[in-house]
Amino acid sequence: MSWFCSMTGKGSYIIFFPQACFQASPGKVEEAVKFAIDIGYRHFDCAYLYKNESEIGDGIQQKIKEGVVKREDLFVVSKLWCTFHKRSLVKGACQKSLAALKLDYLDLYLIHFPMGFKAGEEMRPVDDNGMIVPSNTDILDTWEAMEELVDAGLVKAIGISNFNHKQIERLLTKPGLKFKPANNQVKYLFLLVSAEHSVKTGLHMLALNLRNLEFSKILKTQECLIPVLYSQVLIRFHIQRNVAVIPKSDKPHRIEENLKVRFQIRLLLHLSITSSYFLIKPNYI
């Protein structure tokens, strides 16, 4: 799996091909994780929001117990939810995820979204009008608390998710910045612009939610050119652009299919995808 590795700013590695655990079916997550480890997956994308970190932890611990992997072979990611942006809450939120995952440290911990919500038991606190109640915590204060997690040895590296260019620039130009974000995890359509920006800033990109109706139609028209699934083309396309991808499935055959991307997209097909890719660029970026 070393061909999927890339070093972060802290000297740890991002494995370019994680297994996403978002919206995985309850009760199936542990088995999916164990199967994924058995066939070679080593990067697992988790989050407090997904409500399945305990099952993921059970699967990981079982495979460690069996001797299939060691902890240091894995790259486990979790994310700080929006209700924990207050500086005093960040460490506790990280420790909750660690306890659920049954781990001593995370390889990467992300701020899930740049906007914070009012602290409390509700995941999405709303007012009488049904509007989200925001936190008054500045994201730069949250980032300082994230940096403290690295110093405490609870996480190897820290990063961001769903940040736009202006939010990234504000963070990177923060006075006294101790650790730059190792990566920005975004839905793949954002990569139309963000991939180029990441080269300039030194952030690794992780592409989430790869399946998209319009893009899928484009790839299906090309499927006759190569003997692989269009989903595999989509995954390989991002890898060849030095973008880590996060495919999602709890079905064993899909998990295995998503790993079979050791091929090179021909230049003609790559150019065709790229030209189509930019034709569907969203206008809100």
Short mmCIF file of C-alpha atoms in Angstrom, two decimals:
data_model
loop_
_atom_site.label_atom_id
_atom_site.label_comp_id
_atom_site.label_asym_id
_atom_site.label_seq_id
_atom_site.Cartn_x
_atom_site.Cartn_y
_atom_site.Cartn_z
CA MET A 1 0.00 0.00 0.00
CA SER A 2 3.02 2.32 0.10
CA TRP A 3 2.17 3.72 -3.34
CA PHE A 4 -0.78 5.47 -1.66
CA CYS A 5 1.35 7.26 0.94
CA SER A 6 2.26 10.92 1.21
CA MET A 7 4.00 12.70 4.06
CA THR A 8 2.21 15.32 6.15
CA GLY A 9 3.85 18.41 7.57
CA LYS A 10 4.38 16.66 10.91
CA GLY A 11 6.32 13.79 9.35
CA SER A 12 3.49 11.26 9.48
CA TYR A 13 1.92 9.82 6.36
CA ILE A 14 -1.47 10.13 4.73
CA ILE A 15 -2.40 6.86 3.06
CA PHE A 16 -4.08 7.87 -0.17
CA PHE A 17 -6.83 5.28 -0.16
CA PRO A 18 -9.01 5.27 2.96
CA GLN A 19 -12.22 3.44 3.66
CA ALA A 20 -14.98 5.92 4.49
CA CYS A 21 -17.25 5.09 7.42
CA PHE A 22 -19.86 7.80 6.80
CA GLN A 23 -23.45 6.49 6.59
CA ALA A 24 -22.27 2.90 6.95
CA SER A 25 -25.16 0.69 8.01
CA PRO A 26 -25.43 0.15 11.80
CA GLY A 27 -24.42 -3.37 12.72
CA LYS A 28 -22.41 -3.81 9.51
CA VAL A 29 -19.59 -1.42 10.26
CA GLU A 30 -17.42 -3.77 12.32
CA GLU A 31 -17.55 -6.52 9.70
CA ALA A 32 -16.88 -4.02 6.91
CA VAL A 33 -13.81 -2.71 8.75
CA LYS A 34 -12.47 -6.20 9.37
CA PHE A 35 -12.97 -7.19 5.73
CA ALA A 36 -11.33 -3.97 4.55
CA ILE A 37 -8.27 -4.61 6.72
CA ASP A 38 -8.04 -8.20 5.49
CA ILE A 39 -7.84 -7.11 1.84
CA GLY A 40 -5.38 -4.29 2.42
CA TYR A 41 -7.07 -1.08 3.54
CA ARG A 42 -5.11 0.79 6.18
CA HIS A 43 -6.69 4.28 6.29
CA PHE A 44 -10.08 4.70 7.99
CA ASP A 45 -12.02 7.95 7.79
CA CYS A 46 -14.14 8.38 10.92
CA ALA A 47 -16.00 11.17 12.71
CA TYR A 48 -17.95 11.81 15.90
CA LEU A 49 -20.88 12.78 13.65
CA TYR A 50 -21.05 9.34 12.03
CA LYS A 51 -22.01 7.67 15.35
CA ASN A 52 -20.17 4.44 14.56
CA GLU A 53 -16.70 4.95 16.00
CA SER A 54 -17.27 2.25 18.61
CA GLU A 55 -18.00 -0.36 15.93
CA ILE A 56 -14.98 0.78 13.95
CA GLY A 57 -12.84 0.46 17.06
CA ASP A 58 -14.11 -3.07 17.65
CA GLY A 59 -13.16 -4.07 14.11
CA ILE A 60 -9.72 -2.53 14.36
CA GLN A 61 -8.99 -4.09 17.74
CA GLN A 62 -10.06 -7.52 16.53
CA LYS A 63 -7.62 -7.39 13.63
CA ILE A 64 -4.83 -6.16 15.88
CA LYS A 65 -5.59 -9.02 18.28
CA GLU A 66 -5.45 -11.50 15.37
CA GLY A 67 -2.07 -10.15 14.34
CA VAL A 68 -3.27 -9.06 10.90
CA VAL A 69 -2.08 -5.50 11.53
CA LYS A 70 -0.31 -3.45 14.15
CA ARG A 71 -1.58 -0.07 15.31
CA GLU A 72 1.31 1.64 13.56
CA ASP A 73 0.22 0.07 10.25
CA LEU A 74 -3.06 1.99 10.34
CA PHE A 75 -3.94 5.60 9.61
CA VAL A 76 -7.06 6.53 11.55
CA VAL A 77 -8.81 9.87 11.10
CA SER A 78 -11.57 11.46 13.15
CA LYS A 79 -13.21 14.87 13.15
CA LEU A 80 -14.14 17.55 15.67
CA TRP A 81 -17.87 18.20 15.52
CA CYS A 82 -19.28 21.73 15.36
CA THR A 83 -20.64 21.79 18.92
CA PHE A 84 -17.12 21.33 20.32
CA HIS A 85 -15.42 24.37 18.78
CA LYS A 86 -15.08 26.14 22.12
CA ARG A 87 -11.45 25.89 23.14
CA SER A 88 -12.19 24.20 26.46
CA LEU A 89 -14.20 21.45 24.72
CA VAL A 90 -11.77 20.39 21.99
CA LYS A 91 -9.61 18.04 24.04
CA GLY A 92 -12.61 16.28 25.57
CA ALA A 93 -14.17 15.79 22.14
CA CYS A 94 -10.98 14.21 20.86
CA GLN A 95 -10.80 11.95 23.90
CA LYS A 96 -14.40 10.81 23.29
CA SER A 97 -13.46 9.67 19.80
CA LEU A 98 -10.30 7.97 21.07
CA ALA A 99 -12.28 6.10 23.72
CA ALA A 100 -14.88 4.97 21.19
CA LEU A 101 -12.20 3.88 18.71
CA LYS A 102 -10.23 2.21 21.54
CA LEU A 103 -7.05 3.97 20.48
CA ASP A 104 -4.35 5.93 22.29
CA TYR A 105 -3.86 8.43 19.47
CA LEU A 106 -5.25 9.53 16.12
CA ASP A 107 -3.09 9.86 13.04
CA LEU A 108 -5.12 12.84 11.87
CA TYR A 109 -7.81 14.96 13.53
CA LEU A 110 -9.86 17.38 11.45
CA ILE A 111 -12.13 20.32 12.18
CA HIS A 112 -15.23 18.90 10.47
CA PHE A 113 -16.68 22.27 9.42
CA PRO A 114 -15.36 25.82 9.71
CA MET A 115 -18.51 27.04 11.47
CA GLY A 116 -19.21 26.21 15.09
CA PHE A 117 -22.59 25.47 16.71
CA LYS A 118 -23.80 26.29 20.20
CA ALA A 119 -22.29 23.83 22.67
CA GLY A 120 -24.64 21.26 24.19
CA GLU A 121 -26.15 17.82 23.77
CA GLU A 122 -27.90 18.55 20.47
CA MET A 123 -25.82 17.83 17.39
CA ARG A 124 -27.55 20.61 15.45
CA PRO A 125 -29.01 23.13 17.93
CA VAL A 126 -31.73 25.30 16.43
CA ASP A 127 -33.68 28.35 17.57
CA ASP A 128 -37.46 28.83 17.55
CA ASN A 129 -37.33 29.54 13.82
CA GLY A 130 -35.50 26.32 13.05
CA MET A 131 -32.21 28.10 12.34
CA ILE A 132 -28.87 26.70 13.54
CA VAL A 133 -27.60 28.48 16.65
CA PRO A 134 -23.96 29.37 15.95
CA SER A 135 -21.06 29.37 18.37
CA ASN A 136 -19.31 32.65 19.09
CA THR A 137 -15.92 30.91 19.08
CA ASP A 138 -13.40 32.13 16.51
CA ILE A 139 -12.06 29.27 14.38
CA LEU A 140 -8.52 30.50 15.11
CA ASP A 141 -9.10 29.80 18.82
CA THR A 142 -10.34 26.34 17.92
CA TRP A 143 -7.19 25.77 15.88
CA GLU A 144 -4.99 26.67 18.84
CA ALA A 145 -6.78 24.00 20.86
CA MET A 146 -6.17 21.55 18.00
CA GLU A 147 -2.46 22.37 18.13
CA GLU A 148 -2.47 21.53 21.83
CA LEU A 149 -3.69 18.02 20.95
CA VAL A 150 -0.53 17.48 18.92
CA ASP A 151 1.62 18.69 21.80
CA ALA A 152 -0.24 16.35 24.16
CA GLY A 153 0.41 13.34 21.91
CA LEU A 154 -3.29 12.66 21.36
CA VAL A 155 -2.99 13.21 17.60
CA LYS A 156 -0.11 12.96 15.12
CA ALA A 157 -1.38 15.65 12.78
CA ILE A 158 -4.29 18.07 12.46
CA GLY A 159 -6.27 19.31 9.50
CA ILE A 160 -9.49 20.82 8.25
CA SER A 161 -12.58 19.82 6.32
CA ASN A 162 -15.01 21.77 4.14
CA PHE A 163 -12.96 24.98 4.34
CA ASN A 164 -13.05 27.39 1.41
CA HIS A 165 -10.08 29.38 0.10
CA LYS A 166 -10.65 32.45 2.24
CA GLN A 167 -11.01 30.37 5.40
CA ILE A 168 -7.82 28.48 4.56
CA GLU A 169 -5.89 31.68 3.92
CA ARG A 170 -7.08 33.16 7.22
CA LEU A 171 -5.84 30.10 9.05
CA LEU A 172 -2.51 29.95 7.21
CA THR A 173 -1.80 33.62 7.93
CA LYS A 174 -2.73 33.37 11.62
CA PRO A 175 -0.10 35.10 13.80
CA GLY A 176 1.80 32.51 15.81
CA LEU A 177 0.57 29.55 13.76
CA LYS A 178 2.34 26.51 15.22
CA PHE A 179 1.12 23.71 12.96
CA LYS A 180 -0.19 24.14 9.43
CA PRO A 181 -3.21 21.99 8.57
CA ALA A 182 -2.05 18.73 7.03
CA ASN A 183 -5.00 18.50 4.66
CA ASN A 184 -8.43 19.75 3.67
CA GLN A 185 -11.14 17.11 3.21
CA VAL A 186 -13.87 18.24 0.83
CA LYS A 187 -16.65 16.87 -1.32
CA TYR A 188 -15.09 16.09 -4.66
CA LEU A 189 -16.81 18.80 -6.73
CA PHE A 190 -14.93 21.39 -4.70
CA LEU A 191 -11.72 19.94 -6.08
CA LEU A 192 -12.39 21.63 -9.38
CA VAL A 193 -10.76 24.66 -7.85
CA SER A 194 -9.25 23.44 -4.60
CA ALA A 195 -6.81 20.92 -6.08
CA GLU A 196 -4.77 23.69 -7.70
CA HIS A 197 -5.01 25.82 -4.57
CA SER A 198 -3.74 22.95 -2.43
CA VAL A 199 -0.50 22.82 -4.41
CA LYS A 200 0.14 26.46 -3.60
CA THR A 201 -0.63 26.09 0.10
CA GLY A 202 0.98 22.69 0.64
CA LEU A 203 -2.26 21.12 1.92
CA HIS A 204 -3.07 17.56 0.95
CA MET A 205 -6.54 17.13 -0.54
CA LEU A 206 -8.90 14.30 0.43
CA ALA A 207 -11.88 13.87 -1.88
CA LEU A 208 -15.10 12.74 -0.22
CA ASN A 209 -18.44 11.75 -1.79
CA LEU A 210 -17.02 10.85 -5.20
CA ARG A 211 -20.24 9.69 -6.79
CA ASN A 212 -22.07 12.44 -8.63
CA LEU A 213 -24.85 12.04 -11.17
CA GLU A 214 -23.48 14.30 -13.88
CA PHE A 215 -19.89 13.13 -13.51
CA SER A 216 -21.06 9.51 -13.48
CA LYS A 217 -22.81 10.05 -16.82
CA ILE A 218 -19.59 11.43 -18.27
CA LEU A 219 -17.58 8.44 -17.09
CA LYS A 220 -20.15 5.92 -18.27
CA THR A 221 -19.77 7.23 -21.80
CA GLN A 222 -16.04 6.45 -21.54
CA GLU A 223 -16.46 3.02 -19.97
CA CYS A 224 -16.18 1.19 -23.29
CA LEU A 225 -12.62 2.52 -23.68
CA ILE A 226 -11.21 0.70 -20.65
CA PRO A 227 -12.11 -2.63 -19.01
CA VAL A 228 -12.84 -1.20 -15.54
CA LEU A 229 -15.83 0.26 -13.72
CA TYR A 230 -16.51 3.97 -14.07
CA SER A 231 -16.27 4.28 -10.29
CA GLN A 232 -12.73 2.90 -10.50
CA VAL A 233 -11.89 5.43 -13.21
CA LEU A 234 -13.16 8.21 -10.97
CA ILE A 235 -11.04 7.01 -8.06
CA ARG A 236 -7.94 6.59 -10.22
CA PHE A 237 -8.46 10.00 -11.84
CA HIS A 238 -8.11 11.70 -8.46
CA ILE A 239 -5.14 9.60 -7.39
CA GLN A 240 -3.29 10.57 -10.59
CA ARG A 241 -3.92 14.20 -9.63
CA ASN A 242 -2.24 13.54 -6.25
CA VAL A 243 -5.58 13.77 -4.44
CA ALA A 244 -6.39 11.20 -1.77
CA VAL A 245 -9.85 9.72 -2.23
CA ILE A 246 -12.37 8.38 0.28
CA PRO A 247 -14.72 5.81 -1.29
CA LYS A 248 -17.62 4.68 0.87
CA SER A 249 -19.27 1.27 1.11
CA ASP A 250 -20.11 -1.40 3.66
CA LYS A 251 -20.57 -4.06 0.94
CA PRO A 252 -17.58 -6.42 0.65
CA HIS A 253 -17.61 -6.62 -3.15
CA ARG A 254 -17.69 -2.83 -3.45
CA ILE A 255 -14.93 -2.40 -0.88
CA GLU A 256 -12.80 -4.82 -2.91
CA GLU A 257 -13.66 -3.20 -6.27
CA ASN A 258 -12.69 0.21 -4.96
CA LEU A 259 -9.20 -1.06 -4.16
CA LYS A 260 -8.51 -2.36 -7.68
CA VAL A 261 -7.23 0.85 -9.21
CA ARG A 262 -3.66 -0.07 -10.11
CA PHE A 263 -3.94 1.19 -13.68
CA GLN A 264 -3.10 4.39 -15.49
CA ILE A 265 -5.79 6.48 -17.17
CA ARG A 266 -4.78 7.10 -20.78
CA LEU A 267 -4.01 10.68 -21.68
CA LEU A 268 -6.96 10.97 -24.07
CA LEU A 269 -9.43 9.74 -21.46
CA HIS A 270 -7.82 11.88 -18.77
CA LEU A 271 -8.17 14.98 -20.92
CA SER A 272 -11.77 14.07 -21.75
CA ILE A 273 -12.65 13.69 -18.08
CA THR A 274 -10.81 16.88 -17.16
CA SER A 275 -12.54 18.96 -19.83
CA SER A 276 -15.93 17.59 -18.79
CA TYR A 277 -14.99 18.07 -15.15
CA PHE A 278 -14.57 21.79 -15.59
CA LEU A 279 -17.74 22.10 -17.65
CA ILE A 280 -19.75 21.21 -14.55
CA LYS A 281 -17.87 23.56 -12.22
CA PRO A 282 -20.34 24.90 -9.63
CA ASN A 283 -20.74 28.67 -9.68
CA TYR A 284 -20.72 29.06 -5.90
CA ILE A 285 -17.00 28.35 -5.45
#
